[in-house]
mmCIF file of C-alpha atoms in Angstrom:
data_model
loop_
_atom_site.group_PDB
_atom_site.id
_atom_site.type_symbol
_atom_site.label_atom_id
_atom_site.label_comp_id
_atom_site.label_asym_id
_atom_site.label_seq_id
_atom_site.Cartn_x
_atom_site.Cartn_y
_atom_site.Cartn_z
ATOM 1 C CA MET A 1 -15.213 3.337 -10.070
ATOM 2 C CA LYS A 2 -14.436 0.612 -7.537
ATOM 3 C CA LEU A 3 -11.116 1.208 -5.797
ATOM 4 C CA GLY A 4 -9.589 -1.096 -3.195
ATOM 5 C CA ILE A 5 -6.569 0.202 -1.349
ATOM 6 C CA VAL A 6 -4.230 -2.662 -0.448
ATOM 7 C CA THR A 7 -1.948 -1.722 2.443
ATOM 8 C CA GLY A 8 0.718 -3.419 4.514
ATOM 9 C CA ILE A 9 4.215 -2.832 5.765
ATOM 10 C CA PRO A 10 7.229 -3.493 3.527
ATOM 11 C CA GLY A 11 7.780 -7.225 3.123
ATOM 12 C CA VAL A 12 4.267 -8.371 4.043
ATOM 13 C CA GLY A 13 3.573 -9.508 0.474
ATOM 14 C CA LYS A 14 1.313 -6.804 -0.992
ATOM 15 C CA THR A 15 2.960 -6.900 -4.396
ATOM 16 C CA THR A 16 2.877 -10.710 -4.523
ATOM 17 C CA ILE A 17 -0.826 -10.713 -3.626
ATOM 18 C CA LEU A 18 -1.563 -8.028 -6.221
ATOM 19 C CA ASN A 19 0.326 -10.024 -8.863
ATOM 20 C CA THR A 20 -1.880 -12.993 -7.948
ATOM 21 C CA ILE A 21 -4.992 -10.797 -8.282
ATOM 22 C CA LYS A 22 -3.702 -9.777 -11.719
ATOM 23 C CA GLU A 23 -3.317 -13.436 -12.747
ATOM 24 C CA ILE A 24 -6.814 -14.356 -11.513
ATOM 25 C CA LEU A 25 -8.585 -11.389 -13.111
ATOM 26 C CA SER A 26 -6.657 -11.829 -16.368
ATOM 27 C CA ARG A 27 -7.789 -15.466 -16.583
ATOM 28 C CA GLU A 28 -11.379 -14.274 -16.055
ATOM 29 C CA ASN A 29 -10.988 -11.546 -18.718
ATOM 30 C CA SER A 30 -12.068 -8.984 -16.117
ATOM 31 C CA LYS A 31 -11.446 -5.271 -16.520
ATOM 32 C CA PHE A 32 -9.016 -4.096 -13.828
ATOM 33 C CA LEU A 33 -6.150 -1.763 -13.011
ATOM 34 C CA ILE A 34 -3.381 -2.275 -10.462
ATOM 35 C CA MET A 35 -1.460 0.807 -9.366
ATOM 36 C CA ASN A 36 1.387 1.379 -6.921
ATOM 37 C CA TYR A 37 1.316 4.611 -4.917
ATOM 38 C CA GLY A 38 5.075 4.472 -4.497
ATOM 39 C CA ASP A 39 5.556 4.366 -8.274
ATOM 40 C CA TYR A 40 3.521 7.550 -8.658
ATOM 41 C CA MET A 41 5.387 9.260 -5.799
ATOM 42 C CA LEU A 42 8.797 8.021 -6.958
ATOM 43 C CA LYS A 43 8.291 9.338 -10.475
ATOM 44 C CA THR A 44 7.585 12.811 -9.095
ATOM 45 C CA ALA A 45 10.368 12.627 -6.463
ATOM 46 C CA ILE A 46 12.978 11.662 -9.060
ATOM 47 C CA GLU A 47 11.787 14.359 -11.443
ATOM 48 C CA MET A 48 12.184 16.879 -8.602
ATOM 49 C CA LYS A 49 15.603 15.367 -7.714
ATOM 50 C CA TYR A 50 14.632 14.519 -4.121
ATOM 51 C CA VAL A 51 15.652 10.830 -4.299
ATOM 52 C CA ASN A 52 17.352 8.186 -6.410
ATOM 53 C CA ASN A 53 15.293 5.179 -5.241
ATOM 54 C CA ARG A 54 12.032 4.240 -3.501
ATOM 55 C CA ASP A 55 13.476 3.415 -0.074
ATOM 56 C CA GLU A 56 14.976 6.920 0.249
ATOM 57 C CA MET A 57 11.462 8.413 0.185
ATOM 58 C CA ARG A 58 10.743 7.265 3.768
ATOM 59 C CA LYS A 59 13.664 9.421 4.910
ATOM 60 C CA LEU A 60 12.464 12.652 3.240
ATOM 61 C CA PRO A 61 11.137 15.511 5.399
ATOM 62 C CA LEU A 62 7.419 15.146 6.100
ATOM 63 C CA SER A 63 6.553 18.302 4.166
ATOM 64 C CA ILE A 64 8.062 16.867 0.975
ATOM 65 C CA GLN A 65 6.401 13.487 1.535
ATOM 66 C CA ARG A 66 3.036 15.245 1.883
ATOM 67 C CA GLN A 67 3.594 17.143 -1.361
ATOM 68 C CA LEU A 68 4.477 13.907 -3.182
ATOM 69 C CA GLN A 69 1.410 12.144 -1.690
ATOM 70 C CA LEU A 70 -0.923 14.837 -2.987
ATOM 71 C CA GLU A 71 0.425 14.836 -6.536
ATOM 72 C CA ALA A 72 0.277 11.030 -6.628
ATOM 73 C CA ALA A 73 -3.334 10.916 -5.339
ATOM 74 C CA LYS A 74 -4.531 13.213 -8.108
ATOM 75 C CA SER A 75 -2.883 11.066 -10.786
ATOM 76 C CA ILE A 76 -4.124 7.807 -9.243
ATOM 77 C CA TYR A 77 -7.732 9.009 -9.091
ATOM 78 C CA LYS A 78 -7.545 10.164 -12.712
ATOM 79 C CA ASP A 79 -6.182 6.789 -13.856
ATOM 80 C CA ALA A 80 -8.693 4.762 -11.797
ATOM 81 C CA SER A 81 -11.594 6.907 -13.041
ATOM 82 C CA SER A 82 -10.534 6.405 -16.649
ATOM 83 C CA LEU A 83 -11.069 2.637 -16.196
ATOM 84 C CA GLY A 84 -14.832 3.160 -15.791
ATOM 85 C CA GLU A 85 -16.405 -0.172 -14.852
ATOM 86 C CA GLY A 86 -13.998 -2.693 -13.403
ATOM 87 C CA LEU A 87 -11.825 -3.029 -10.356
ATOM 88 C CA SER A 88 -8.923 -0.778 -9.410
ATOM 89 C CA PHE A 89 -6.382 -1.741 -6.777
ATOM 90 C CA LEU A 90 -3.849 0.564 -5.170
ATOM 91 C CA ASP A 91 -0.720 -0.839 -3.512
ATOM 92 C CA THR A 92 0.347 1.491 -0.686
ATOM 93 C CA HIS A 93 0.954 1.839 3.049
ATOM 94 C CA ALA A 94 -1.600 2.902 5.668
ATOM 95 C CA VAL A 95 1.319 4.431 7.585
ATOM 96 C CA VAL A 96 4.938 5.156 6.788
ATOM 97 C CA ARG A 97 7.517 5.007 9.571
ATOM 98 C CA THR A 98 9.754 8.078 9.183
ATOM 99 C CA LEU A 99 12.437 9.807 11.241
ATOM 100 C CA GLY A 100 9.760 12.298 12.323
ATOM 101 C CA GLY A 101 7.269 9.623 13.441
ATOM 102 C CA TYR A 102 4.462 7.762 11.699
ATOM 103 C CA LEU A 103 3.138 9.511 8.604
ATOM 104 C CA PRO A 104 -0.435 8.566 7.708
ATOM 105 C CA GLY A 105 -0.374 7.044 4.232
ATOM 106 C CA LEU A 106 -4.029 7.966 3.705
ATOM 107 C CA PRO A 107 -4.605 11.314 5.468
ATOM 108 C CA LYS A 108 -7.852 13.277 5.038
ATOM 109 C CA HIS A 109 -6.773 15.284 1.986
ATOM 110 C CA ILE A 110 -5.599 12.080 0.238
ATOM 111 C CA ILE A 111 -8.405 9.665 1.124
ATOM 112 C CA GLU A 112 -11.010 12.237 0.083
ATOM 113 C CA ILE A 113 -9.400 12.391 -3.371
ATOM 114 C CA LEU A 114 -9.102 8.596 -3.739
ATOM 115 C CA GLN A 115 -12.617 7.639 -2.464
ATOM 116 C CA PRO A 116 -11.971 3.878 -1.984
ATOM 117 C CA GLN A 117 -14.636 1.246 -1.445
ATOM 118 C CA VAL A 118 -12.407 -0.887 0.825
ATOM 119 C CA ILE A 119 -9.100 -0.403 2.628
ATOM 120 C CA PHE A 120 -7.342 -3.754 2.979
ATOM 121 C CA LEU A 121 -4.705 -4.402 5.636
ATOM 122 C CA ILE A 122 -2.406 -7.268 4.638
ATOM 123 C CA GLU A 123 -0.826 -8.826 7.707
ATOM 124 C CA SER A 124 1.514 -11.704 8.589
ATOM 125 C CA ASP A 125 3.519 -12.751 11.614
ATOM 126 C CA PRO A 126 6.499 -10.395 12.142
ATOM 127 C CA GLU A 127 8.988 -13.269 11.928
ATOM 128 C CA ILE A 128 7.629 -14.257 8.493
ATOM 129 C CA ILE A 129 7.834 -10.647 7.312
ATOM 130 C CA ILE A 130 11.480 -10.441 8.398
ATOM 131 C CA LYS A 131 12.294 -13.640 6.482
ATOM 132 C CA ARG A 132 10.593 -12.242 3.355
ATOM 133 C CA GLN A 133 12.580 -9.012 3.695
ATOM 134 C CA GLU A 134 15.854 -10.940 4.041
ATOM 135 C CA ASN A 135 15.071 -12.888 0.860
ATOM 136 C CA ASP A 136 14.321 -9.722 -1.145
ATOM 137 C CA LYS A 137 17.794 -8.423 -2.030
ATOM 138 C CA SER A 138 16.346 -5.746 -4.337
ATOM 139 C CA ARG A 139 15.187 -3.569 -1.423
ATOM 140 C CA ALA A 140 16.792 -1.973 1.663
ATOM 141 C CA ARG A 141 14.373 -2.451 4.574
ATOM 142 C CA THR A 142 16.553 -2.450 7.686
ATOM 143 C CA ASP A 143 14.200 0.045 9.370
ATOM 144 C CA TYR A 144 11.612 -2.789 9.600
ATOM 145 C CA SER A 145 13.905 -5.583 10.828
ATOM 146 C CA ASP A 146 12.737 -5.727 14.473
ATOM 147 C CA PRO A 147 9.587 -7.781 15.328
ATOM 148 C CA GLN A 148 8.497 -5.137 17.862
ATOM 149 C CA VAL A 149 8.760 -2.362 15.257
ATOM 150 C CA ILE A 150 6.725 -4.490 12.840
ATOM 151 C CA ARG A 151 3.996 -5.104 15.466
ATOM 152 C CA GLU A 152 3.893 -1.411 16.369
ATOM 153 C CA THR A 153 3.699 -0.423 12.685
ATOM 154 C CA MET A 154 0.864 -2.892 12.019
ATOM 155 C CA ASP A 155 -1.031 -1.468 15.019
ATOM 156 C CA PHE A 156 -0.617 2.089 13.740
ATOM 157 C CA ALA A 157 -1.690 0.914 10.271
ATOM 158 C CA ARG A 158 -4.957 -0.444 11.707
ATOM 159 C CA TYR A 159 -5.671 2.804 13.547
ATOM 160 C CA SER A 160 -4.853 4.872 10.476
ATOM 161 C CA ALA A 161 -6.894 2.733 8.064
ATOM 162 C CA MET A 162 -9.990 2.962 10.266
ATOM 163 C CA ALA A 163 -9.615 6.711 10.689
ATOM 164 C CA SER A 164 -9.302 7.127 6.907
ATOM 165 C CA ALA A 165 -12.280 4.852 6.243
ATOM 166 C CA VAL A 166 -14.519 6.899 8.541
ATOM 167 C CA LEU A 167 -13.883 9.988 6.405
ATOM 168 C CA VAL A 168 -15.187 8.429 3.166
ATOM 169 C CA GLY A 169 -17.497 5.624 4.292
ATOM 170 C CA ALA A 170 -15.133 2.848 3.211
ATOM 171 C CA SER A 171 -14.856 -0.510 4.924
ATOM 172 C CA VAL A 172 -11.637 -1.904 6.419
ATOM 173 C CA LYS A 173 -10.737 -5.563 6.010
ATOM 174 C CA VAL A 174 -7.766 -7.344 7.592
ATOM 175 C CA VAL A 175 -6.417 -10.060 5.283
ATOM 176 C CA ARG A 176 -3.818 -12.588 6.472
ATOM 177 C CA ASN A 177 -1.133 -13.400 3.926
ATOM 178 C CA VAL A 178 -0.678 -17.132 4.411
ATOM 179 C CA GLU A 179 2.934 -18.151 3.741
ATOM 180 C CA GLY A 180 3.257 -20.018 0.481
ATOM 181 C CA ASP A 181 -0.234 -19.327 -0.914
ATOM 182 C CA PRO A 182 -0.980 -15.697 -1.855
ATOM 183 C CA SER A 183 -4.099 -16.842 -3.729
ATOM 184 C CA ILE A 184 -5.979 -17.144 -0.418
ATOM 185 C CA ALA A 185 -5.555 -13.416 0.271
ATOM 186 C CA ALA A 186 -6.064 -12.490 -3.395
ATOM 187 C CA ILE A 187 -9.415 -14.295 -3.578
ATOM 188 C CA GLN A 188 -10.590 -12.646 -0.327
ATOM 189 C CA ILE A 189 -9.743 -9.228 -1.745
ATOM 190 C CA ILE A 190 -11.468 -9.836 -5.089
ATOM 191 C CA LYS A 191 -14.623 -11.155 -3.366
ATOM 192 C CA SER A 192 -14.724 -8.088 -1.109
ATOM 193 C CA MET A 193 -14.675 -5.810 -4.156
ATOM 194 C CA THR A 194 -17.395 -7.515 -6.225
#
């Protein structure tokens, strides 16, 4: 199993890059799986009646977020393992900014379940991220609308990704999401996994 964890703060373009990876690998008839950690967590959180939508999860007490992380990690590993040969990609966050502080998105008990080959950090200039967030009317991301908060969050994401990587022997790769051409980042990610 080859798993690449693709991280970045809301609005940086993770989903767009992963959709581009999907297009490229589909054209090549490659075997792959793209998963979203939030989808796994949201399914469980809704079933347990904690939230109604994804953005509410960041506001949950840390103890509940940890419980949701653990259940999601188990399901993600099972799904990625069932792929066998091929590439698996996981869309998630290295850190989550909560009312109680920064929650590691890939703490020890989670990263040891997932066992990734590479942790990718997708980054862009804070001003570009804010513009992307403003254009995405489907999400509520006002807690990431200040350039200083975005810089601080990206710094914490780097620290967290490296700490997680040390625990499982994964590499960490920073990938710039160039405005207007997600294929640049997508190709870098695919090459790092093969």
